[in-house]
Amino acid sequence: MFLKEKSFLICLCLILYSIPLFAWSVLTGNFDVSCQQDEAMLHCEYRTLTQDNVTSIEANSNKIKLEITDNYAYPETNDTTAILFLIDTSDPARQNVIEKNKAHIKEILSTLKPHHKAGLASFDKSLNMQSSIGTSSFLLLKSLDNIKAAGKTTELYRNLLKAMEQFNSIEAKRKVIVLLSDGQAEDKAYFHSDIIKMARKQSIVINSIGYPRSVSLSVALQTLRRLSEETGGSYLETDSTYNLAINDLKKMFRNIDNGGSFSIPLNELYQSEKPVNSVTLSFSSNAGVKRIQVPINIKIKKNFTKEPVNKPIMNEENIISSPLIKPAVNNAPIQIITKQNPIQPINLWIWYGLPAAFIIIIIFILITLYLLWRKPEQTNNSKNEYRPYAYLISNDGSDKRYPITRTICRIGRSKDNELSLDDTSISRRHAEIHRNSDGTFDIIDMNSMNGVYINNEKVGKAELHEGDILEIGDFFLHFTQLASDYSLEESTVMQKTRTPTH
């Protein structure tokens, strides 16, 4: 059994020795650096996230200046940058935005260089590959012209993961996704951290262009900004009319096509007498010097020699000089006298304070539980006193009531609306009802596909009155400020309950 375990450990050591000793990457400041240690050589790749070019690179460890070899700038002759344009086509009411997306992509395509290999995809509920990465510009432009808004749920995170899978079969030195979206993400089973983890694992950069849906919904663009910042990409945002400066579009890949690679021999560090665990890289540019510490794995071999230990000679002078040792008399054994530790007094706080504190905590917990037990009764009373501002009642025969409990009530197909109506005739953000400070209500059409009608009249913005009939898509809703028990509050009618006397 012992021989089997020993053989397994030897094989494991040989396997580990045959692979690179250390792999490391970091995205810090304005630099994206990754290094891989292979025995006595450290291979590094880097790029800058700004327009500042690196003028020189130095490497030091334990005050030893290391040599920089094989220093190449990107791109080299056979290097390839794989690009995938990804367009959000989830809302048919935003076809005008899709047309802007096409115009911006065409402008970017005009700036591509021979080492750029581009592809095109669109997404709403699922990912649709229009042109694979490496397609000719002619076919890519033809596919671009055929893209239209689809009008389905926006599953941003899941489709980004699907888009990253398209790079698995592509041999490219650098990879980038150009995401064009309004930042809305309706998939709840996938998260921001999933995208960042996969992007860093596959070395994929996300450059994004944000198209604000409206002033109130432009906060969703923070999703795109974070995706770009945390993957080492760049973020652009259009104005309210979805326009961008041409110069900004031409700089789309400046954060990709820069930097380079280099190697550092580590033989000199193996001869160091001090332990070595890192190499400091110094990148000089117009913005100054950026220093990054790269961890390494250096095992220094030391020759250990057994040196004699000088033990003191126990003579009579040495023995007498120690106050705890009595000198030997007539070859009697030496007696060592040790001091007895003083008896520590009992700490009364420990014996009496801790039980008292424990009892106080128990009493506090019991009081808290009692108050929580009484709280539901008070909550029920408060619920009875609560009244919504108004109601929307369905006119389909079910008389379903939708309470308006906020000063702004959003109506649409998206689940994050206060009133969510799951029907294809309803836009994701169809309309909003605003409660004014004077108690009146206004309804506003949010550029919906099928519009908003009040009493069979199409409106953009109008004041709501008691009894108005709202037509939103295929839904007819009755507006009222009266509660469901209003009929119970009618005035009392005098009835004759006694027989008249003659």
Coordinates of C-alpha atoms in Angstrom, one line a residue:
M1 CA 0.0 0.0 0.0
F2 CA 2.8 2.4 0.9
L3 CA 4.5 1.7 -2.5
K4 CA 1.3 2.6 -4.4
E5 CA 0.9 5.9 -2.6
K6 CA 4.6 6.7 -3.1
S7 CA 4.3 6.0 -6.9
F8 CA 1.2 8.2 -7.1
L9 CA 3.0 11.1 -5.5
I10 CA 5.9 10.7 -7.8
C11 CA 3.7 10.8 -10.9
L12 CA 1.8 13.8 -9.6
C13 CA 5.0 15.7 -9.1
L14 CA 6.2 14.9 -12.6
I15 CA 2.9 16.1 -14.1
L16 CA 3.0 19.4 -12.1
Y17 CA 6.6 19.9 -13.2
S18 CA 5.7 19.5 -16.8
I19 CA 3.2 22.4 -16.8
P20 CA 3.9 26.1 -16.3
L21 CA 4.9 26.9 -12.8
F22 CA 2.7 30.0 -12.4
A23 CA 0.0 31.9 -14.3
W24 CA -1.2 35.3 -13.2
S25 CA -3.3 38.2 -14.6
V26 CA -4.4 41.5 -13.3
L27 CA -6.6 44.4 -14.4
T28 CA -5.3 47.5 -12.5
G29 CA -5.4 51.2 -13.2
N30 CA -4.9 51.8 -16.9
F31 CA -3.1 48.4 -17.5
D32 CA -4.2 44.9 -18.3
V33 CA -1.3 42.6 -17.6
S34 CA -1.1 38.8 -17.7
C35 CA 2.1 36.7 -17.0
Q36 CA 3.0 33.0 -17.1
Q37 CA 6.0 31.4 -15.5
D38 CA 7.6 28.5 -17.3
E39 CA 10.5 27.2 -15.3
A40 CA 13.2 29.9 -15.5
M41 CA 11.3 32.2 -17.8
L42 CA 8.5 34.7 -17.2
H43 CA 6.3 35.5 -20.3
C44 CA 4.1 38.6 -20.0
E45 CA 1.5 40.3 -22.2
Y46 CA 0.1 43.8 -21.6
R47 CA -2.1 46.5 -23.0
T48 CA -3.1 50.0 -21.9
L49 CA -6.7 51.1 -21.4
T50 CA -5.9 54.6 -22.5
Q51 CA -4.2 56.3 -25.4
D52 CA -0.9 56.6 -23.6
N53 CA 1.8 54.5 -25.3
V54 CA 4.4 52.6 -23.2
T55 CA 7.9 53.9 -24.0
S56 CA 10.0 51.5 -21.9
I57 CA 9.7 48.5 -19.6
E58 CA 11.9 47.5 -16.7
A59 CA 11.9 44.5 -14.4
N60 CA 13.5 44.3 -10.9
S61 CA 13.5 41.8 -8.0
N62 CA 15.4 41.9 -4.7
K63 CA 17.3 45.0 -6.1
I64 CA 18.4 42.9 -9.1
K65 CA 17.7 44.4 -12.5
L66 CA 16.4 41.7 -14.8
E67 CA 16.8 41.6 -18.6
I68 CA 13.8 42.2 -20.9
T69 CA 13.9 39.9 -24.0
D70 CA 11.5 39.2 -26.9
N71 CA 9.8 42.6 -26.6
Y72 CA 7.2 42.8 -29.3
A73 CA 4.5 45.4 -30.0
Y74 CA 0.9 44.3 -30.8
P75 CA -0.1 43.5 -33.4
E76 CA 2.6 41.4 -34.9
T77 CA 2.5 39.9 -38.4
N78 CA 0.3 36.9 -37.6
D79 CA -1.7 38.4 -34.8
T80 CA -5.5 38.5 -35.0
T81 CA -8.2 40.5 -33.2
A82 CA -11.6 38.8 -33.1
I83 CA -14.6 41.1 -33.0
L84 CA -18.2 40.3 -32.4
F85 CA -20.8 43.1 -32.8
L86 CA -23.8 42.4 -30.6
I87 CA -27.1 44.4 -31.1
D88 CA -30.1 44.5 -28.7
T89 CA -33.2 44.1 -30.9
S90 CA -35.8 43.4 -28.1
D91 CA -38.3 46.2 -28.6
P92 CA -40.1 46.8 -31.9
A93 CA -40.9 50.4 -30.8
R94 CA -37.2 51.2 -31.0
Q95 CA -36.6 50.4 -34.7
N96 CA -35.2 54.0 -35.0
V97 CA -32.5 53.0 -32.5
I98 CA -31.7 49.9 -34.5
E99 CA -31.1 52.1 -37.6
K100 CA -28.7 54.2 -35.5
N101 CA -26.9 50.9 -34.4
K102 CA -26.5 50.0 -38.1
A103 CA -25.0 53.4 -39.0
H104 CA -22.6 53.3 -36.1
I105 CA -21.4 49.8 -36.9
K106 CA -20.9 50.7 -40.6
E107 CA -18.7 53.7 -39.4
I108 CA -16.7 51.3 -37.2
L109 CA -16.3 48.8 -40.0
S110 CA -14.8 51.4 -42.2
T111 CA -11.9 51.7 -39.7
L112 CA -11.1 48.0 -39.5
K113 CA -7.5 46.8 -40.3
P114 CA -6.4 43.5 -41.9
H115 CA -5.8 41.8 -38.6
H116 CA -9.4 42.5 -37.5
K117 CA -11.8 39.6 -38.0
A118 CA -15.4 40.7 -37.4
G119 CA -18.8 39.0 -36.9
L120 CA -22.4 40.1 -36.2
A121 CA -25.1 38.9 -33.8
S122 CA -28.4 40.2 -32.4
F123 CA -30.3 39.2 -29.3
D124 CA -33.6 39.6 -27.5
K125 CA -34.8 36.4 -25.8
S126 CA -32.2 34.3 -27.6
L127 CA -28.9 34.9 -29.5
N128 CA -29.1 35.1 -33.3
M129 CA -25.8 34.8 -35.2
Q130 CA -26.1 36.9 -38.3
S131 CA -22.5 36.5 -39.6
S132 CA -19.8 34.3 -38.0
I133 CA -16.5 35.9 -36.9
G134 CA -14.2 36.3 -40.0
T135 CA -17.0 36.9 -42.5
S136 CA -16.1 39.3 -45.3
S137 CA -17.1 42.9 -45.0
F138 CA -19.6 42.6 -48.0
L139 CA -21.5 39.7 -46.4
L140 CA -21.4 41.3 -42.9
L141 CA -22.9 44.6 -44.3
K142 CA -25.6 42.6 -46.1
S143 CA -26.5 40.8 -42.8
L144 CA -26.5 44.1 -41.0
D145 CA -29.2 45.6 -43.3
N146 CA -31.5 42.7 -42.5
I147 CA -31.6 43.3 -38.7
K148 CA -34.9 44.5 -37.3
A149 CA -36.4 44.9 -33.8
A150 CA -38.0 41.6 -32.7
G151 CA -40.1 42.7 -29.6
K152 CA -39.3 40.0 -27.1
T153 CA -37.9 39.8 -23.6
T154 CA -34.3 41.1 -23.2
E155 CA -32.1 38.4 -21.7
L156 CA -28.8 40.4 -21.7
Y157 CA -26.6 38.3 -19.4
R158 CA -27.5 34.9 -20.8
N159 CA -27.0 36.0 -24.4
L160 CA -23.6 37.6 -23.5
L161 CA -22.5 34.2 -22.2
K162 CA -23.7 32.6 -25.4
A163 CA -21.8 35.3 -27.4
M164 CA -18.6 34.5 -25.6
E165 CA -19.0 30.8 -26.6
Q166 CA -18.6 31.9 -30.2
F167 CA -14.9 32.6 -29.6
N168 CA -14.2 29.0 -28.5
S169 CA -13.4 27.9 -32.1
I170 CA -11.6 31.1 -33.0
E171 CA -7.8 31.4 -32.9
A172 CA -7.2 35.0 -32.0
K173 CA -4.6 36.8 -29.9
R174 CA -7.2 39.2 -28.6
K175 CA -11.0 39.1 -28.4
V176 CA -13.6 41.9 -28.1
I177 CA -17.4 42.1 -28.0
V178 CA -18.9 45.4 -29.1
L179 CA -22.3 45.6 -27.3
L180 CA -25.0 48.0 -28.4
S181 CA -27.9 48.2 -26.0
D182 CA -30.0 50.3 -23.6
G183 CA -28.8 48.3 -20.6
Q184 CA -32.1 46.6 -19.8
A185 CA -31.7 43.1 -18.4
E186 CA -34.8 41.0 -17.7
D187 CA -33.2 37.6 -17.1
K188 CA -33.1 36.9 -13.3
A189 CA -31.2 33.6 -13.3
Y190 CA -27.9 35.1 -14.6
F191 CA -25.8 37.8 -12.9
H192 CA -23.2 40.5 -13.6
S193 CA -20.6 38.4 -11.9
D194 CA -21.1 35.5 -14.3
I195 CA -20.2 37.7 -17.2
I196 CA -17.1 39.1 -15.6
K197 CA -15.9 35.7 -14.5
M198 CA -16.3 34.2 -18.0
A199 CA -14.8 37.3 -19.7
R200 CA -11.6 37.3 -17.6
K201 CA -11.3 33.5 -18.0
Q202 CA -11.4 33.7 -21.8
S203 CA -9.6 37.1 -22.0
I204 CA -12.6 38.8 -23.7
V205 CA -13.0 42.6 -23.5
I206 CA -16.4 44.2 -23.7
N207 CA -16.6 47.6 -25.5
S208 CA -20.1 49.0 -25.2
I209 CA -22.2 51.8 -26.6
G210 CA -25.2 52.9 -24.5
Y211 CA -28.4 54.1 -26.1
P212 CA -30.6 55.7 -23.4
R213 CA -34.3 54.6 -23.5
S214 CA -35.5 57.7 -21.7
V215 CA -34.2 60.1 -19.0
S216 CA -35.8 58.1 -16.2
L217 CA -34.5 54.8 -17.6
S218 CA -31.0 55.9 -18.5
V219 CA -29.8 54.6 -15.1
A220 CA -29.8 51.1 -16.7
L221 CA -26.8 52.2 -18.8
Q222 CA -24.7 51.7 -15.6
T223 CA -24.9 48.0 -16.4
L224 CA -23.0 48.5 -19.7
R225 CA -20.5 50.9 -18.1
R226 CA -19.6 48.3 -15.4
L227 CA -19.3 45.5 -17.9
S228 CA -16.8 47.5 -19.9
E229 CA -14.8 48.8 -16.9
E230 CA -14.5 45.4 -15.2
T231 CA -13.3 43.6 -18.4
G232 CA -10.9 46.4 -19.4
G233 CA -13.1 47.8 -22.2
S234 CA -14.3 51.2 -23.1
Y235 CA -17.8 52.7 -22.8
L236 CA -19.5 55.3 -25.1
E237 CA -23.0 56.9 -24.5
T238 CA -25.1 58.6 -27.2
D239 CA -27.1 61.7 -26.7
S240 CA -30.9 61.8 -26.4
T241 CA -31.1 61.6 -30.2
Y242 CA -28.8 58.6 -30.3
N243 CA -25.9 60.4 -32.0
L244 CA -22.2 59.9 -31.4
A245 CA -19.1 61.8 -32.6
I246 CA -17.3 60.1 -35.5
N247 CA -14.0 60.5 -33.8
D248 CA -15.2 58.5 -30.8
L249 CA -16.3 55.6 -33.1
K250 CA -13.0 55.6 -34.9
K251 CA -11.2 55.1 -31.5
M252 CA -13.3 52.0 -30.7
F253 CA -10.4 49.6 -30.8
R254 CA -7.5 51.8 -29.5
N255 CA -7.8 50.0 -26.1
I256 CA -7.3 46.7 -28.0
D257 CA -4.6 47.3 -30.6
N258 CA -1.8 48.4 -28.3
G259 CA 0.7 47.1 -25.8
G260 CA 2.6 43.9 -26.6
S261 CA 4.5 41.0 -25.1
F262 CA 7.9 40.3 -23.6
S263 CA 9.9 37.7 -21.6
I264 CA 12.1 37.9 -18.5
P265 CA 14.8 35.2 -17.8
L266 CA 14.8 34.3 -14.1
N267 CA 18.0 32.3 -13.9
E268 CA 19.7 35.0 -11.9
L269 CA 17.1 34.8 -9.2
Y270 CA 17.7 31.1 -8.5
Q271 CA 21.2 32.1 -7.3
S272 CA 20.0 34.6 -4.8
E273 CA 20.6 34.0 -1.1
K274 CA 17.3 35.7 -0.1
P275 CA 13.9 34.3 -0.8
V276 CA 12.3 35.6 -4.0
N277 CA 8.5 35.7 -4.5
S278 CA 7.8 38.6 -6.9
V279 CA 9.1 40.7 -9.8
T280 CA 8.3 44.4 -10.1
L281 CA 7.4 45.6 -13.6
S282 CA 7.8 49.3 -14.3
F283 CA 5.9 50.7 -17.4
S284 CA 7.0 54.2 -18.5
S285 CA 4.6 56.3 -20.6
N286 CA 3.6 59.9 -21.1
A287 CA 1.4 59.7 -18.0
G288 CA 4.3 58.6 -15.8
V289 CA 5.6 55.3 -14.4
K290 CA 3.2 52.5 -13.4
R291 CA 4.6 49.7 -11.2
I292 CA 3.0 46.3 -11.0
Q293 CA 4.2 43.5 -8.8
V294 CA 4.0 40.0 -10.3
P295 CA 4.2 37.0 -8.0
I296 CA 6.6 34.2 -9.1
N297 CA 7.6 30.8 -7.8
I298 CA 11.4 30.5 -7.2
K299 CA 12.7 27.7 -5.1
I300 CA 16.3 28.5 -3.9
K301 CA 18.5 25.5 -3.2
K302 CA 20.6 25.9 0.0
N303 CA 23.6 23.7 1.1
F304 CA 23.2 23.1 4.8
T305 CA 26.4 22.2 6.8
K306 CA 26.3 20.9 10.3
E307 CA 28.2 23.3 12.5
P308 CA 29.5 22.3 15.9
V309 CA 27.5 23.8 18.7
N310 CA 29.7 25.4 21.4
K311 CA 28.4 24.3 24.7
P312 CA 29.4 26.1 27.9
I313 CA 31.8 24.2 30.2
M314 CA 30.2 23.6 33.5
N315 CA 33.0 24.4 35.9
E316 CA 32.7 25.6 39.5
E317 CA 32.9 29.3 38.6
N318 CA 30.0 29.0 36.1
I319 CA 27.9 27.1 38.6
I320 CA 28.4 29.6 41.4
S321 CA 27.6 32.5 39.1
S322 CA 24.0 31.2 38.7
P323 CA 21.7 32.1 41.6
L324 CA 19.5 29.1 40.9
I325 CA 22.2 26.4 40.9
K326 CA 24.1 25.3 44.0
P327 CA 27.7 24.1 43.6
A328 CA 28.4 20.4 43.9
V329 CA 30.0 19.3 47.1
N330 CA 31.9 16.0 47.4
N331 CA 30.6 15.0 43.9
A332 CA 27.0 15.4 45.1
P333 CA 24.4 15.9 42.3
I334 CA 23.6 19.5 41.3
Q335 CA 20.3 20.7 42.6
I336 CA 18.2 23.1 40.5
I337 CA 15.9 25.4 42.5
T338 CA 12.8 26.8 40.7
K339 CA 10.6 29.6 41.9
Q340 CA 7.0 28.7 42.7
N341 CA 4.4 30.8 40.8
P342 CA 2.3 33.0 43.1
I343 CA -1.4 32.0 43.5
Q344 CA -3.6 34.1 41.3
P345 CA -6.6 35.7 43.0
I346 CA -10.0 34.7 41.8
N347 CA -11.5 37.1 39.3
L348 CA -15.0 37.9 40.7
W349 CA -16.1 39.5 37.5
I350 CA -15.7 36.2 35.7
W351 CA -17.6 34.2 38.3
Y352 CA -20.4 36.6 38.9
G353 CA -20.4 39.1 36.0
L354 CA -20.8 36.6 33.1
P355 CA -23.9 34.8 34.6
A356 CA -25.5 38.2 35.2
A357 CA -24.8 39.3 31.7
F358 CA -26.2 36.0 30.4
I359 CA -29.4 36.5 32.4
I360 CA -29.8 40.1 31.0
I361 CA -29.4 38.8 27.4
I362 CA -32.1 36.2 28.0
I363 CA -34.5 38.8 29.4
F364 CA -33.8 41.1 26.4
I365 CA -34.6 38.2 23.9
L366 CA -37.8 37.4 25.7
I367 CA -38.9 41.0 25.6
T368 CA -38.1 41.2 21.9
L369 CA -40.1 38.0 21.1
Y370 CA -43.0 39.4 23.1
L371 CA -43.0 42.7 21.1
L372 CA -42.7 40.8 17.8
W373 CA -45.7 38.6 18.9
R374 CA -47.8 41.7 19.5
K375 CA -46.7 43.5 16.3
P376 CA -48.9 41.6 13.8
E377 CA -52.0 42.8 15.5
Q378 CA -50.9 46.4 15.1
T379 CA -49.9 45.7 11.4
N380 CA -53.4 44.4 10.6
N381 CA -54.9 47.6 12.0
S382 CA -52.6 49.7 9.8
K383 CA -53.5 47.6 6.8
N384 CA -57.2 48.3 7.4
E385 CA -56.5 52.0 7.4
Y386 CA -54.4 51.9 4.2
R387 CA -56.0 53.0 0.9
P388 CA -54.5 53.2 -2.6
Y389 CA -54.6 56.5 -4.5
A390 CA -56.9 55.0 -7.2
Y391 CA -57.7 51.8 -9.1
L392 CA -57.7 50.5 -12.6
I393 CA -60.5 47.9 -13.1
S394 CA -60.4 45.3 -15.9
N395 CA -63.4 45.5 -18.3
D396 CA -63.1 41.9 -19.5
G397 CA -65.9 40.7 -17.1
S398 CA -63.5 39.6 -14.3
D399 CA -63.6 43.1 -12.6
K400 CA -60.0 42.6 -11.5
R401 CA -58.8 45.7 -9.6
Y402 CA -55.2 47.0 -10.0
P403 CA -54.4 49.5 -7.2
I404 CA -52.3 52.6 -7.9
T405 CA -50.1 52.9 -4.8
R406 CA -47.3 55.1 -6.0
T407 CA -47.2 58.7 -7.4
I408 CA -45.8 57.2 -10.6
C409 CA -47.4 54.0 -11.8
R410 CA -45.7 52.4 -14.8
I411 CA -47.7 50.2 -17.2
G412 CA -46.1 47.7 -19.6
R413 CA -45.1 44.2 -20.5
S414 CA -41.9 44.2 -18.5
K415 CA -42.1 42.6 -15.1
D416 CA -40.4 45.6 -13.3
N417 CA -43.5 47.8 -14.0
E418 CA -46.0 48.5 -11.2
L419 CA -48.7 47.2 -13.5
S420 CA -47.3 44.3 -15.7
L421 CA -49.6 43.1 -18.5
D422 CA -48.1 40.1 -20.2
D423 CA -49.4 40.5 -23.8
T424 CA -47.7 41.1 -27.1
S425 CA -49.9 44.1 -27.8
I426 CA -48.3 45.9 -24.8
S427 CA -44.9 47.5 -25.1
R428 CA -42.3 46.9 -22.5
R429 CA -42.8 50.5 -21.2
H430 CA -46.2 51.4 -22.6
A431 CA -47.5 54.2 -20.4
E432 CA -47.2 56.0 -17.0
I433 CA -49.9 57.4 -14.6
H434 CA -48.7 60.3 -12.5
R435 CA -50.4 61.5 -9.4
N436 CA -50.0 65.3 -9.1
S437 CA -49.6 67.3 -5.9
D438 CA -53.2 68.6 -6.1
G439 CA -54.6 65.0 -6.2
T440 CA -55.3 64.8 -10.0
F441 CA -54.0 62.1 -12.3
D442 CA -52.3 62.3 -15.7
I443 CA -51.5 59.5 -18.1
I444 CA -48.5 59.7 -20.4
D445 CA -47.8 57.5 -23.5
M446 CA -44.2 56.3 -23.4
N447 CA -43.8 56.1 -27.2
S448 CA -45.6 52.8 -27.3
M449 CA -46.3 50.8 -30.4
N450 CA -50.1 50.7 -30.2
G451 CA -50.7 54.0 -28.3
V452 CA -53.0 55.0 -25.5
Y453 CA -56.7 55.8 -25.9
I454 CA -59.1 57.4 -23.4
N455 CA -62.7 57.0 -24.2
N456 CA -61.8 55.9 -27.8
E457 CA -59.6 59.0 -28.3
K458 CA -55.8 58.6 -28.8
V459 CA -53.8 60.8 -26.4
G460 CA -50.1 61.5 -25.7
K461 CA -50.7 63.0 -22.3
A462 CA -54.1 63.7 -20.7
E463 CA -55.8 64.2 -17.3
L464 CA -57.7 61.2 -16.0
H465 CA -61.2 61.6 -14.6
E466 CA -63.5 59.3 -12.6
G467 CA -65.0 56.7 -14.9
D468 CA -62.6 57.1 -17.8
I469 CA -62.1 54.0 -20.0
L470 CA -58.4 53.4 -20.9
E471 CA -57.5 51.3 -23.9
I472 CA -53.9 50.0 -23.7
G473 CA -53.1 47.5 -26.4
D474 CA -55.9 44.9 -26.2
F475 CA -56.7 45.8 -22.6
F476 CA -59.7 48.0 -21.5
L477 CA -59.4 49.5 -18.0
H478 CA -61.8 51.5 -16.0
F479 CA -60.3 54.4 -13.9
T480 CA -61.8 55.1 -10.5
Q481 CA -60.8 56.6 -7.2
L482 CA -63.5 54.7 -5.3
A483 CA -62.7 51.7 -3.1
S484 CA -64.3 48.3 -3.7
D485 CA -66.5 48.8 -0.6
Y486 CA -67.8 52.2 -1.7
S487 CA -71.3 50.8 -2.3
L488 CA -71.5 50.0 1.5
E489 CA -71.0 53.6 2.3
E490 CA -74.2 54.9 0.6
S491 CA -76.5 57.2 2.5
T492 CA -79.2 55.6 4.7
V493 CA -82.8 55.6 3.4
M494 CA -85.6 56.1 5.9
Q495 CA -88.0 53.1 6.0
K496 CA -91.3 52.7 7.8
T497 CA -90.8 50.0 10.4
R498 CA -93.8 50.6 12.6
T499 CA -97.5 50.2 11.8
P500 CA -99.3 53.5 11.9
T501 CA -101.8 54.0 14.7
H502 CA -105.4 55.0 14.1

